[in-house]
PDB file of C-alpha atoms in Angstrom:
ATOM      1  CA  UNK L 387       1.322  -6.419 -22.284  1.00  0.00           C
ATOM      2  CA  UNK L 388       2.803  -7.863 -19.081  1.00  0.00           C
ATOM      3  CA  UNK L 389       5.787  -6.070 -17.600  1.00  0.00           C
ATOM      4  CA  UNK L 390       7.583  -5.679 -14.281  1.00  0.00           C
ATOM      5  CA  UNK L 391       9.475  -2.898 -12.562  1.00  0.00           C
ATOM      6  CA  UNK L 392      11.783  -4.092  -9.788  1.00  0.00           C
ATOM      7  CA  UNK L 393      13.509  -1.945  -7.189  1.00  0.00           C
ATOM      8  CA  UNK L 394      16.398  -4.188  -6.149  1.00  0.00           C
ATOM      9  CA  UNK L 395      18.209  -4.629  -2.836  1.00  0.00           C
ATOM     10  CA  UNK L 396      20.291  -1.534  -2.106  1.00  0.00           C
ATOM     11  CA  UNK L 397      18.417   0.702  -4.544  1.00  0.00           C
ATOM     12  CA  UNK L 398      16.345   3.822  -3.818  1.00  0.00           C
ATOM     13  CA  UNK L 399      13.574   5.231  -6.001  1.00  0.00           C
ATOM     14  CA  UNK L 400      12.267   8.752  -5.344  1.00  0.00           C
ATOM     15  CA  UNK L 401       8.981   9.889  -6.884  1.00  0.00           C
ATOM     16  CA  UNK L 402       8.567  13.527  -7.937  1.00  0.00           C
ATOM     17  CA  UNK L 403       6.373  15.682  -5.665  1.00  0.00           C
ATOM     18  CA  UNK L 404       2.632  15.263  -6.420  1.00  0.00           C
ATOM     19  CA  UNK L 405       3.319  12.788  -9.264  1.00  0.00           C
ATOM     20  CA  UNK L 406       1.174   9.709  -9.892  1.00  0.00           C
ATOM     21  CA  UNK L 407       2.714   6.286 -10.427  1.00  0.00           C
ATOM     22  CA  UNK L 408       0.163   4.122 -12.201  1.00  0.00           C
ATOM     23  CA  UNK L 409       0.636   0.335 -12.125  1.00  0.00           C
ATOM     24  CA  UNK L 410      -1.556  -0.847 -14.991  1.00  0.00           C
ATOM     25  CA  UNK L 411      -3.298  -4.140 -15.742  1.00  0.00           C
ATOM     26  CA  UNK L 412      -0.858  -6.989 -16.331  1.00  0.00           C
ATOM     27  CA  UNK L 413       2.025  -5.092 -14.690  1.00  0.00           C
ATOM     28  CA  UNK L 414       3.904  -5.695 -11.444  1.00  0.00           C
ATOM     29  CA  UNK L 415       5.858  -3.286  -9.256  1.00  0.00           C
ATOM     30  CA  UNK L 416       8.183  -5.109  -6.841  1.00  0.00           C
ATOM     31  CA  UNK L 417      10.018  -3.313  -4.021  1.00  0.00           C
ATOM     32  CA  UNK L 418      12.469  -6.005  -2.949  1.00  0.00           C
ATOM     33  CA  UNK L 419      13.888  -6.525   0.536  1.00  0.00           C
ATOM     34  CA  UNK L 420      16.648  -3.967   1.093  1.00  0.00           C
ATOM     35  CA  UNK L 421      15.156  -1.496  -1.419  1.00  0.00           C
ATOM     36  CA  UNK L 422      13.574   1.855  -0.564  1.00  0.00           C
ATOM     37  CA  UNK L 423      10.823   3.678  -2.409  1.00  0.00           C
ATOM     38  CA  UNK L 424      10.185   7.323  -1.469  1.00  0.00           C
ATOM     39  CA  UNK L 425       6.684   8.245  -2.570  1.00  0.00           C
ATOM     40  CA  UNK L 426       5.640  11.904  -2.689  1.00  0.00           C
ATOM     41  CA  UNK L 427       2.400  11.628  -4.624  1.00  0.00           C
ATOM     42  CA  UNK L 428      -0.050   8.860  -5.484  1.00  0.00           C
ATOM     43  CA  UNK L 429       0.582   5.197  -6.182  1.00  0.00           C
ATOM     44  CA  UNK L 430      -2.424   3.711  -8.037  1.00  0.00           C
ATOM     45  CA  UNK L 431      -2.859  -0.018  -8.525  1.00  0.00           C
ATOM     46  CA  UNK L 432      -5.265  -0.765 -11.401  1.00  0.00           C
ATOM     47  CA  UNK L 433      -7.413  -3.829 -11.950  1.00  0.00           C
ATOM     48  CA  UNK L 434      -5.165  -6.753 -12.895  1.00  0.00           C
ATOM     49  CA  UNK L 435      -2.035  -5.067 -11.482  1.00  0.00           C
ATOM     50  CA  UNK L 436       0.122  -6.167  -8.546  1.00  0.00           C
ATOM     51  CA  UNK L 437       2.418  -4.276  -6.167  1.00  0.00           C
ATOM     52  CA  UNK L 438       4.685  -6.375  -3.923  1.00  0.00           C
ATOM     53  CA  UNK L 439       6.505  -4.734  -1.015  1.00  0.00           C
ATOM     54  CA  UNK L 440       9.279  -6.727   0.660  1.00  0.00           C
ATOM     55  CA  UNK L 441      11.373  -3.608   1.334  1.00  0.00           C
ATOM     56  CA  UNK L 442      10.309  -0.198   2.649  1.00  0.00           C
ATOM     57  CA  UNK L 443       7.957   2.315   1.045  1.00  0.00           C
ATOM     58  CA  UNK L 444       8.285   5.762   2.660  1.00  0.00           C
ATOM     59  CA  UNK L 445       5.325   8.100   2.113  1.00  0.00           C
ATOM     60  CA  UNK L 446       5.381  11.912   2.232  1.00  0.00           C
ATOM     61  CA  UNK L 447       2.591  13.598   4.238  1.00  0.00           C
ATOM     62  CA  UNK L 448       0.560  14.199   1.045  1.00  0.00           C
ATOM     63  CA  UNK L 449       1.207  10.732  -0.455  1.00  0.00           C
ATOM     64  CA  UNK L 450      -1.388   7.975  -0.707  1.00  0.00           C
ATOM     65  CA  UNK L 451      -1.824   4.505  -2.114  1.00  0.00           C
ATOM     66  CA  UNK L 452      -5.005   3.524  -3.980  1.00  0.00           C
ATOM     67  CA  UNK L 453      -5.937  -0.093  -4.700  1.00  0.00           C
ATOM     68  CA  UNK L 454      -8.631  -0.109  -7.382  1.00  0.00           C
ATOM     69  CA  UNK L 455     -11.139  -2.957  -7.803  1.00  0.00           C
ATOM     70  CA  UNK L 456      -9.261  -5.973  -9.180  1.00  0.00           C
ATOM     71  CA  UNK L 457      -5.868  -4.587  -8.084  1.00  0.00           C
ATOM     72  CA  UNK L 458      -3.690  -6.162  -5.403  1.00  0.00           C
ATOM     73  CA  UNK L 459      -1.186  -4.891  -2.845  1.00  0.00           C
ATOM     74  CA  UNK L 460       0.941  -7.587  -1.188  1.00  0.00           C
ATOM     75  CA  UNK L 461       3.099  -6.432   1.720  1.00  0.00           C
ATOM     76  CA  UNK L 462       5.219  -9.468   2.562  1.00  0.00           C
ATOM     77  CA  UNK L 463       7.665  -8.738   5.352  1.00  0.00           C
ATOM     78  CA  UNK L 464       7.825  -5.155   4.095  1.00  0.00           C
ATOM     79  CA  UNK L 465       6.885  -1.818   5.569  1.00  0.00           C
ATOM     80  CA  UNK L 466       4.706   1.117   4.536  1.00  0.00           C
ATOM     81  CA  UNK L 467       5.661   4.122   6.650  1.00  0.00           C
ATOM     82  CA  UNK L 468       5.934   7.899   6.691  1.00  0.00           C
ATOM     83  CA  UNK L 469       9.031   9.796   5.621  1.00  0.00           C
ATOM     84  CA  UNK L 470       9.502  11.597   8.932  1.00  0.00           C
ATOM     85  CA  UNK L 471       9.355  10.800  12.623  1.00  0.00           C
ATOM     86  CA  UNK L 472       5.740  11.037  13.814  1.00  0.00           C
ATOM     87  CA  UNK L 473       4.630  12.465  10.446  1.00  0.00           C
ATOM     88  CA  UNK L 474       1.456  10.897   9.089  1.00  0.00           C
ATOM     89  CA  UNK L 475       0.792  10.049   5.449  1.00  0.00           C
ATOM     90  CA  UNK L 476      -2.587   9.832   3.694  1.00  0.00           C
ATOM     91  CA  UNK L 477      -2.864   6.043   3.921  1.00  0.00           C
ATOM     92  CA  UNK L 478      -4.229   3.188   1.847  1.00  0.00           C
ATOM     93  CA  UNK L 479      -7.572   3.454   0.057  1.00  0.00           C
ATOM     94  CA  UNK L 480      -9.030   0.087  -0.893  1.00  0.00           C
ATOM     95  CA  UNK L 481     -11.824   0.570  -3.415  1.00  0.00           C
ATOM     96  CA  UNK L 482     -14.633  -1.781  -4.309  1.00  0.00           C
ATOM     97  CA  UNK L 483     -17.730  -2.011  -6.463  1.00  0.00           C
ATOM     98  CA  UNK L 484     -20.483  -2.557  -3.900  1.00  0.00           C
ATOM     99  CA  UNK L 485     -23.038  -3.425  -6.583  1.00  0.00           C
ATOM    100  CA  UNK L 486     -21.074  -6.546  -7.584  1.00  0.00           C
ATOM    101  CA  UNK L 487     -20.269  -9.834  -5.845  1.00  0.00           C
ATOM    102  CA  UNK L 488     -17.421  -9.404  -3.381  1.00  0.00           C
ATOM    103  CA  UNK L 489     -14.727 -11.295  -5.265  1.00  0.00           C
ATOM    104  CA  UNK L 490     -11.205 -10.090  -6.127  1.00  0.00           C
ATOM    105  CA  UNK L 491     -12.116  -8.779  -9.593  1.00  0.00           C
ATOM    106  CA  UNK L 492     -14.651  -6.330  -8.093  1.00  0.00           C
ATOM    107  CA  UNK L 493     -12.735  -5.153  -5.041  1.00  0.00           C
ATOM    108  CA  UNK L 494      -9.234  -4.022  -4.233  1.00  0.00           C
ATOM    109  CA  UNK L 495      -7.201  -6.552  -2.269  1.00  0.00           C
ATOM    110  CA  UNK L 496      -4.548  -5.925   0.374  1.00  0.00           C
ATOM    111  CA  UNK L 497      -2.647  -8.872   1.812  1.00  0.00           C
ATOM    112  CA  UNK L 498      -0.279  -8.392   4.742  1.00  0.00           C
ATOM    113  CA  UNK L 499       1.950 -11.236   5.869  1.00  0.00           C
ATOM    114  CA  UNK L 500       5.303 -12.255   7.325  1.00  0.00           C
ATOM    115  CA  UNK L 501       5.545  -9.343   9.750  1.00  0.00           C
ATOM    116  CA  UNK L 502       4.209  -6.634   7.425  1.00  0.00           C
ATOM    117  CA  UNK L 503       4.017  -3.182   9.047  1.00  0.00           C
ATOM    118  CA  UNK L 504       1.882  -0.162   8.167  1.00  0.00           C
ATOM    119  CA  UNK L 505       2.825   2.878  10.246  1.00  0.00           C
ATOM    120  CA  UNK L 506       1.158   6.268  10.662  1.00  0.00           C
ATOM    121  CA  UNK L 507      -1.529   6.348   7.967  1.00  0.00           C
ATOM    122  CA  UNK L 508      -4.184   9.061   8.418  1.00  0.00           C
ATOM    123  CA  UNK L 509      -6.805   6.741   6.887  1.00  0.00           C
ATOM    124  CA  UNK L 510      -6.054   3.904   9.317  1.00  0.00           C
ATOM    125  CA  UNK L 511      -9.685   3.499  10.388  1.00  0.00           C
ATOM    126  CA  UNK L 512     -10.870   3.252   6.780  1.00  0.00           C
ATOM    127  CA  UNK L 513      -8.067   0.820   5.930  1.00  0.00           C
ATOM    128  CA  UNK L 514      -8.375  -1.443   8.974  1.00  0.00           C
ATOM    129  CA  UNK L 515     -12.144  -1.857   8.881  1.00  0.00           C
ATOM    130  CA  UNK L 516     -12.743  -2.036   5.145  1.00  0.00           C
ATOM    131  CA  UNK L 517     -14.179  -5.460   4.463  1.00  0.00           C
ATOM    132  CA  UNK L 518     -11.939  -6.204   1.481  1.00  0.00           C
ATOM    133  CA  UNK L 519      -8.705  -5.986   3.475  1.00  0.00           C
ATOM    134  CA  UNK L 520      -7.122  -9.314   4.366  1.00  0.00           C
ATOM    135  CA  UNK L 521      -4.973  -9.162   7.458  1.00  0.00           C
ATOM    136  CA  UNK L 522      -2.519 -11.974   8.146  1.00  0.00           C
ATOM    137  CA  UNK L 523      -1.704 -13.339  11.607  1.00  0.00           C
ATOM    138  CA  UNK L 524       1.531 -11.369  11.911  1.00  0.00           C
ATOM    139  CA  UNK L 525       0.117  -7.976  10.882  1.00  0.00           C
ATOM    140  CA  UNK L 526       1.437  -5.188  13.070  1.00  0.00           C
ATOM    141  CA  UNK L 527      -0.191  -1.784  13.166  1.00  0.00           C
ATOM    142  CA  UNK L 528       2.124   0.387  15.213  1.00  0.00           C
ATOM    143  CA  UNK L 529       0.330   3.731  15.658  1.00  0.00           C
ATOM    144  CA  UNK L 530       0.149   3.510  19.474  1.00  0.00           C
ATOM    145  CA  UNK L 531       3.858   4.002  20.070  1.00  0.00           C
ATOM    146  CA  UNK L 532       3.720   7.230  18.037  1.00  0.00           C
ATOM    147  CA  UNK L 533       0.811   8.685  20.023  1.00  0.00           C
ATOM    148  CA  UNK L 534       2.469   8.456  23.431  1.00  0.00           C
TER     149      UNK L 534
END
């Protein structure tokens, strides 16, 4: 069954420590502009599910985001960042089925556009160079300023 969960402008959602939020097939999680999500565990995006980030998702140092084959993360003008200054979070894992054709149903998809920002992920090298990641023209990866 299709359903949506929307964090609206001005709202804040805080996940319990080490909890898993599972966005299942046919479901959408939307973090709207002006909304904040504080993630302290795992956010899993299943095949056929969609997570849209227009606001800010703050990740605890142990938190991570997993995009399973057929799942999609769309960061559109939003920001994925750590909860603390110079703290790093576990990052984005984009999974794929390498034995299948490389189409959306067999690989996780990440789309970054309209000034999307991903700050301080530990798995930045895995995220940035994974072949299933689509990076828009205005993608900004801002780790350098934190390493100075």
